[in-house]
mmCIF file of C-alpha atoms and ligand atoms in Angstrom:
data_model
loop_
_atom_site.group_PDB
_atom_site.id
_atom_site.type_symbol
_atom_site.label_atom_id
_atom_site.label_comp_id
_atom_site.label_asym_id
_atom_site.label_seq_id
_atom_site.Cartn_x
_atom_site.Cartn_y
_atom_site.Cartn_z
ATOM 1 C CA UNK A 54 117.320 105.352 114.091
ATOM 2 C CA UNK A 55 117.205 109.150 113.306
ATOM 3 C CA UNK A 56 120.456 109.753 115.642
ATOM 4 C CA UNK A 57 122.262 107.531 114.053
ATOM 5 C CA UNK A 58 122.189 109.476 110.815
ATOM 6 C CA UNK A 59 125.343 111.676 109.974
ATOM 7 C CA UNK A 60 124.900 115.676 110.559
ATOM 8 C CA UNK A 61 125.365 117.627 107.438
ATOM 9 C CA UNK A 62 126.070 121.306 107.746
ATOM 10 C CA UNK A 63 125.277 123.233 104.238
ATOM 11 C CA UNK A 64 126.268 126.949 104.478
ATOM 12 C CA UNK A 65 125.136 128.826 101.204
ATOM 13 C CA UNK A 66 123.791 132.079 100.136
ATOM 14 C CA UNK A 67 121.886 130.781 97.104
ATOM 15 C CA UNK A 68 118.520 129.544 98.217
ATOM 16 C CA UNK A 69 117.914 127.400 95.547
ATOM 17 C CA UNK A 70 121.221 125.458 95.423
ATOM 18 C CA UNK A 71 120.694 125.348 99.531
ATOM 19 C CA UNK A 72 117.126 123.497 98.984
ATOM 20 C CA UNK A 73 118.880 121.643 95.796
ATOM 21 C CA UNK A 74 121.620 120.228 98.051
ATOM 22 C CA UNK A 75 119.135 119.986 101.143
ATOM 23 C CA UNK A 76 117.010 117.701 99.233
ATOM 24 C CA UNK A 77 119.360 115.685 97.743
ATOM 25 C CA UNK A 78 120.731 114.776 101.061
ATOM 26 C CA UNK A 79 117.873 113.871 102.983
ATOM 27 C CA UNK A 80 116.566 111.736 100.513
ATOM 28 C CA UNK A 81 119.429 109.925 101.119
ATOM 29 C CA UNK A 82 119.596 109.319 104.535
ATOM 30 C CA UNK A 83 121.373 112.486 106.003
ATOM 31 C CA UNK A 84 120.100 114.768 108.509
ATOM 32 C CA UNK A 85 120.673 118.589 107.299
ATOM 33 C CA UNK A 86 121.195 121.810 108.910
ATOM 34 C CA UNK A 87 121.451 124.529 106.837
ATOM 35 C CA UNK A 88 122.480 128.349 106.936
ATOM 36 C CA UNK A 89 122.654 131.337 104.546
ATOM 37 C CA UNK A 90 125.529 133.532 105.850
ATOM 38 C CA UNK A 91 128.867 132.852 107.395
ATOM 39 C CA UNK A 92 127.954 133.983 110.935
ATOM 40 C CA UNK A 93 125.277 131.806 111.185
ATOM 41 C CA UNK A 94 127.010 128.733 110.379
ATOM 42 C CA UNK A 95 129.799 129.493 112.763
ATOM 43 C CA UNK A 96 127.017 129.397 115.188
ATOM 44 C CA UNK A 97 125.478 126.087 114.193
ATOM 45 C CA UNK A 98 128.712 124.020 113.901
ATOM 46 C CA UNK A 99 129.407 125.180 117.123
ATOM 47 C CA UNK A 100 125.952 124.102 118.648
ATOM 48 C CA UNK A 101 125.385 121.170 116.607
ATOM 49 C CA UNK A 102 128.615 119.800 115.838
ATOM 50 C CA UNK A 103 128.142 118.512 112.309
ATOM 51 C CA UNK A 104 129.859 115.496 110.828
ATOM 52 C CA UNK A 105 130.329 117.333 107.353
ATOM 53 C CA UNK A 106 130.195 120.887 106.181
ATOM 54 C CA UNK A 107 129.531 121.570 103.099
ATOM 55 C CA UNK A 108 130.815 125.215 102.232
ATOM 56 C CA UNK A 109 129.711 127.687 99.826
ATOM 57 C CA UNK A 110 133.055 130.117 99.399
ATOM 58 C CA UNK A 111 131.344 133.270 98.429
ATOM 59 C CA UNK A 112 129.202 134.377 101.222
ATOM 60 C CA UNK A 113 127.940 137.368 101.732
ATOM 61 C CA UNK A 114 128.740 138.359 105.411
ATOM 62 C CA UNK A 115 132.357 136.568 105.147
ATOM 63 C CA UNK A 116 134.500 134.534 102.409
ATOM 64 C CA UNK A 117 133.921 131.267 103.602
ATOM 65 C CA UNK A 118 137.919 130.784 103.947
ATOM 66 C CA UNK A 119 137.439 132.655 106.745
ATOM 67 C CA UNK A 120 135.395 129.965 108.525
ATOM 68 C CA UNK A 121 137.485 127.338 107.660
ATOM 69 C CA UNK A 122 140.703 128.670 109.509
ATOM 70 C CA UNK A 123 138.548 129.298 112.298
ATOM 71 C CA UNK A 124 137.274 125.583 112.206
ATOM 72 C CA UNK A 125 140.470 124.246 111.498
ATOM 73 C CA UNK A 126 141.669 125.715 115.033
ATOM 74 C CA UNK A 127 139.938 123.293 117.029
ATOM 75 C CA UNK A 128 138.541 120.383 114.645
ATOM 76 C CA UNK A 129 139.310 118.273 111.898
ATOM 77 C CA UNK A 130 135.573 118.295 110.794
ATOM 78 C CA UNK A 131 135.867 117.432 107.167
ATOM 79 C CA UNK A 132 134.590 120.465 104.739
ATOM 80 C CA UNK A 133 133.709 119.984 100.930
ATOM 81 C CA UNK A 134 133.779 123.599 99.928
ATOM 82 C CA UNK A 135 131.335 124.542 96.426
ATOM 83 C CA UNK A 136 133.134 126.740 94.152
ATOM 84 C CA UNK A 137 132.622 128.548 90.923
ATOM 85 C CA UNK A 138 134.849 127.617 88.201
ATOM 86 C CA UNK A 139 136.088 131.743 87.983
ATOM 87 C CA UNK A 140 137.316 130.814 91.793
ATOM 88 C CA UNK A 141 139.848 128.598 90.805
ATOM 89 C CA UNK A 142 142.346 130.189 92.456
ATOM 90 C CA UNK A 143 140.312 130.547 95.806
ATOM 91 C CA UNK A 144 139.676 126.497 95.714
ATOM 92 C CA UNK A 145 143.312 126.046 96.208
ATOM 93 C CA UNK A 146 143.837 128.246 98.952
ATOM 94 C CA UNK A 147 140.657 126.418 100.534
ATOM 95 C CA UNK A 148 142.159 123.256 100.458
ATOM 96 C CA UNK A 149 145.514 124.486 101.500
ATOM 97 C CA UNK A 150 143.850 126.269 104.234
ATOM 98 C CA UNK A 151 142.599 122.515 105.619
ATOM 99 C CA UNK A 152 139.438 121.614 103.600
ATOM 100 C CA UNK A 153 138.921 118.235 102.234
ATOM 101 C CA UNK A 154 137.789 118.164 99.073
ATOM 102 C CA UNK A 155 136.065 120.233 96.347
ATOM 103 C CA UNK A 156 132.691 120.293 94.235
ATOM 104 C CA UNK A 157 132.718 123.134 90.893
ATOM 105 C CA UNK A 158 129.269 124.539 90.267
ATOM 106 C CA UNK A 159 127.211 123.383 88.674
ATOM 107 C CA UNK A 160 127.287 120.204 89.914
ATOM 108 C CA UNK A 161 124.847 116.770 90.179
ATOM 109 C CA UNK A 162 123.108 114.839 92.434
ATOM 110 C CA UNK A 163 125.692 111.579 91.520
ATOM 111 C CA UNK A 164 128.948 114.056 91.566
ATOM 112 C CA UNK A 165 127.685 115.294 95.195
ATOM 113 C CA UNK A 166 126.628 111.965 96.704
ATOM 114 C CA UNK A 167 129.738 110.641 95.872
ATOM 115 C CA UNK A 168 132.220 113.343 97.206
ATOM 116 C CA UNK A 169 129.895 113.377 100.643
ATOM 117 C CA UNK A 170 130.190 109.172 101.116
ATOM 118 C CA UNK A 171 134.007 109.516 99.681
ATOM 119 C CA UNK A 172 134.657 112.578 102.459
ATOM 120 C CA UNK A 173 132.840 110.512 105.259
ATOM 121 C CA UNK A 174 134.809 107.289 104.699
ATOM 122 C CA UNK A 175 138.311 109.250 104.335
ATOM 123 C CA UNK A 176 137.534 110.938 107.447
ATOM 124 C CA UNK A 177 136.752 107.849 109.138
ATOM 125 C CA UNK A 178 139.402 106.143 107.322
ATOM 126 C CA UNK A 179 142.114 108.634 108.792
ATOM 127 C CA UNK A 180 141.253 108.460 112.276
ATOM 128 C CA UNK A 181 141.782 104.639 112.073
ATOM 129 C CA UNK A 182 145.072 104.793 110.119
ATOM 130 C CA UNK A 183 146.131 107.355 113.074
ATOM 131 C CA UNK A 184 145.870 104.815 115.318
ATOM 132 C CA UNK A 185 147.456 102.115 113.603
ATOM 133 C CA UNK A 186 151.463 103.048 112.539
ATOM 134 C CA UNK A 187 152.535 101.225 109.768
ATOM 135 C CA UNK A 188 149.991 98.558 107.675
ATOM 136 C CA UNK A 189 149.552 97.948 104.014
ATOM 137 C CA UNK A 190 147.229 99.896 101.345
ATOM 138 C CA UNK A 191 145.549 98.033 98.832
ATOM 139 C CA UNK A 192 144.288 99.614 95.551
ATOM 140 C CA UNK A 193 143.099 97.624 92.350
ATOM 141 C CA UNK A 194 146.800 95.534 91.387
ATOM 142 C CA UNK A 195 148.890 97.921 93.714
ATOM 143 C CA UNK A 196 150.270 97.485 97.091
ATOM 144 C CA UNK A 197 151.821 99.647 99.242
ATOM 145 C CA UNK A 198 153.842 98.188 102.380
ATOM 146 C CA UNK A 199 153.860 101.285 104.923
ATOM 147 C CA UNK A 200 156.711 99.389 107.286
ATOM 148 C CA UNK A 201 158.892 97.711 104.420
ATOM 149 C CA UNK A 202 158.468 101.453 102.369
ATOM 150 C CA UNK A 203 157.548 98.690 99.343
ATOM 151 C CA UNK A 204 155.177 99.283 96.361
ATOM 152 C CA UNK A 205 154.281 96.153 94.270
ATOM 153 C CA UNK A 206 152.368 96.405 91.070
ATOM 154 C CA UNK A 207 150.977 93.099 90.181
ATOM 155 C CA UNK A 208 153.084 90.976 92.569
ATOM 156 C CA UNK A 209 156.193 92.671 91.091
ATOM 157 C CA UNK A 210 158.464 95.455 93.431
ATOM 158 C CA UNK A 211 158.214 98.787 91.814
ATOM 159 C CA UNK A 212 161.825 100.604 91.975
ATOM 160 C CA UNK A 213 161.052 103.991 93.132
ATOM 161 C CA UNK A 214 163.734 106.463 94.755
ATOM 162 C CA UNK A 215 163.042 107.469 98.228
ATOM 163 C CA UNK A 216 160.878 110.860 96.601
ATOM 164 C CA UNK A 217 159.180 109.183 94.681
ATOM 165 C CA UNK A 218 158.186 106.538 97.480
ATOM 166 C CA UNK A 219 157.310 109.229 99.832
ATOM 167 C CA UNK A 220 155.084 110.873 97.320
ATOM 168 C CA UNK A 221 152.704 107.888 96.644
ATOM 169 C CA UNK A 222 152.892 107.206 100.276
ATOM 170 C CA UNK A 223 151.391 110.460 100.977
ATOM 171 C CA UNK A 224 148.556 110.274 98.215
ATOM 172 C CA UNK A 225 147.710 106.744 99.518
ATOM 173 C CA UNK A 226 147.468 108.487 103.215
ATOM 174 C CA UNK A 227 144.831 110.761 101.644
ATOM 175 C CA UNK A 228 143.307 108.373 99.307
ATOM 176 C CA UNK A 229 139.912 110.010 97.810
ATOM 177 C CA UNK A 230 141.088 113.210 98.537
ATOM 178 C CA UNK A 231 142.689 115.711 96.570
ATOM 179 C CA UNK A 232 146.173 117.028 97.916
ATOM 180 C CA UNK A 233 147.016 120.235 95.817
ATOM 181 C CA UNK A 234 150.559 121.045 94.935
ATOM 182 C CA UNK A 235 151.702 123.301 97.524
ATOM 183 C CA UNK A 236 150.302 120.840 100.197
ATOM 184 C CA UNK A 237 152.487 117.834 98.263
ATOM 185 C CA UNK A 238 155.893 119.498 98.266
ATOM 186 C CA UNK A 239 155.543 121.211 101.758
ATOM 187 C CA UNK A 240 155.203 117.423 102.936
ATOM 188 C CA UNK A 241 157.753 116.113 100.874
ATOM 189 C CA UNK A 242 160.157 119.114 100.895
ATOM 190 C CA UNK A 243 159.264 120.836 103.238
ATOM 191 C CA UNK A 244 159.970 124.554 101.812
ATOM 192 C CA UNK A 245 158.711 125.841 98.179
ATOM 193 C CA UNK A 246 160.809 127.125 95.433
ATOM 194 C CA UNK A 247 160.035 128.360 91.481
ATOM 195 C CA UNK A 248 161.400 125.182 90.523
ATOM 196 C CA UNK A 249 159.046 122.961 92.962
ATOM 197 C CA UNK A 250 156.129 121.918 90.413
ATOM 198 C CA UNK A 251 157.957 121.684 88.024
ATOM 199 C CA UNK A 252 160.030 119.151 90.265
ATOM 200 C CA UNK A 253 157.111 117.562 91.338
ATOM 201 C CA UNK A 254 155.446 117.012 88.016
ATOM 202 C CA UNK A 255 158.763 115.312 86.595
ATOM 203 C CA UNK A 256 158.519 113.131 89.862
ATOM 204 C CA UNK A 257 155.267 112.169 88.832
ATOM 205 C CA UNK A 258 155.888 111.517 85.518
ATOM 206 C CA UNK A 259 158.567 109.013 86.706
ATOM 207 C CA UNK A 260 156.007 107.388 89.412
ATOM 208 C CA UNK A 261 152.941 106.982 86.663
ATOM 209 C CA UNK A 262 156.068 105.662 84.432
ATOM 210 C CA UNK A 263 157.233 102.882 87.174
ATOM 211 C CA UNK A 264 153.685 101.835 88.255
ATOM 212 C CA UNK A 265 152.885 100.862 84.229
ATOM 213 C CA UNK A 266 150.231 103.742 83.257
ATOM 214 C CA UNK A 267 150.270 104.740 79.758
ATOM 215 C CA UNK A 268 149.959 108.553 78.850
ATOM 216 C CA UNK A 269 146.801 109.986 79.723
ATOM 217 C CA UNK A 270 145.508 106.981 81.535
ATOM 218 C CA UNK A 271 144.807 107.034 85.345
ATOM 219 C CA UNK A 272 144.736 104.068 87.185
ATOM 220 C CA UNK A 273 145.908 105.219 90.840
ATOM 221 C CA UNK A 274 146.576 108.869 91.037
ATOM 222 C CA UNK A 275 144.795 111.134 88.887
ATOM 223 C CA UNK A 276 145.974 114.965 87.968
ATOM 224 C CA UNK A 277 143.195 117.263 89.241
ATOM 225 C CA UNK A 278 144.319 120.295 86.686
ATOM 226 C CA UNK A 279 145.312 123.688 88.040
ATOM 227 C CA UNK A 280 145.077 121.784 91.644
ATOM 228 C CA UNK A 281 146.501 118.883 92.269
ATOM 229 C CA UNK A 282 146.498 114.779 92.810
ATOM 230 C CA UNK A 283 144.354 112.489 94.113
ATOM 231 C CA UNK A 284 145.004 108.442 94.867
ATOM 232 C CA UNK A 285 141.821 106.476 94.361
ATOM 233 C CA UNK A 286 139.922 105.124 97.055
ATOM 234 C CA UNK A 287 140.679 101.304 97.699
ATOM 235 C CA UNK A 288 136.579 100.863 97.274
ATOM 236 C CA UNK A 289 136.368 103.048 94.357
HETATM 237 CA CA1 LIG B 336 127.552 132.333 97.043
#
């Protein structure tokens, strides 16, 4: 049974949050390779070829940014980078750079379970809705109708102008994982401006409006602050 268990790469300076993580995740079930510097974990996710990474961003050899773009050549290996909360600014350009999600130090057991099994599925998830143009989404009272470009809340169409469509389409496409801002309006505009968040928060505004959420509730997208959005997981 032990090769059916999913790989889990952990590259991180600090010993003890290495062990911390370690343990955590073979108690659960996953197999886990582990490495201290940059270098080294190049060399093991070439050699083993890992189902997950999870990243530590300040390394001492090399800023783990560094290994994502050279990951992110060749694979689409999912990465859940760990990141201090005075590297805010160095989380964004993580994810922007191609990793999947996100886990702020100090972090628990529950918070990194969760984030490993939500990563997996997405990943998983993706591949499938690759191969499959078109097809429906389905999350709590919401539908999404990729072909008819059709949200329904509830039974009832939502009226949503072609951005707005387009940006809940693209959240559902990642659903689970956080898309930051600059990510969001290169895919729905393409090219940046000063004005761009600021358009793209109004849009959402309208969207969370349309689908019925009341101020400061979040029942299919919430606002990551300082990030991004992220859909919910049909499952979650
Ligand atoms: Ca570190």
């Amino acid at each position: 049974m032990s090769n059916n268990k999913y790989k889990i790469l952990v590259i991180e300076d600090e010993a003890n949050i290495r062990s911390f993580i370690e343990t955590i995740l073979e108690a659960n079930g996953y197999q886990v390779l582990t490495a201290a510097i940059c270098s080294q974990g190049q060399l093991m996710f070439t050699s083993h070829l890992p189902d997950l990474v999870i990243l530590d961003l300040g390394l001492p050899d090399r800023d783990g940014q560094e290994f994502i773009k050279e990951v992110r050549k060749s694979s689409v290996l999912p990465i859940i980078i760990l990141s201090a909360r005075t590297q805010e600014s160095d989380k964004v350009a993580a994810l922007d750079l191609g990793a999947n999600d996100y886990i702020t130090k100090p972090f628990g057991t529950g918070e990194l379970l969760a984030r490993v099994r939500a990563t997996l599925r997405n990943s998983r998830h993706s591949a499938e809705m690759g191969a499959i143009p078109g097809g429906k989404f389905v999350l709590k009272d919401m539908d999404i109708d990729y072909d008819k470009r059709m949200i329904m809340v509830a039974g009832n169409p939502i009226k949503l102008t072609q951005t707005e469509y387009n940006i809940v389409a693209l959240l559902s496409e990642h659903a689970g994982k956080v898309l930051t801002y600059a990510t969001i309006i290169r895919e729905i505009w393409g090219v940046s401006d000063s004005g761009s968040i600021k358009k793209l928060q109004v849009n959402m505004a309208n969207i969370r409006k349309k689908l019925g959420s009341k101020p400061g509730e979040n029942r299919y997208i919430t606002n990551e602050l300082g990030v991004g959005y992220r859909m919910y997981e049909e499952c979650e």
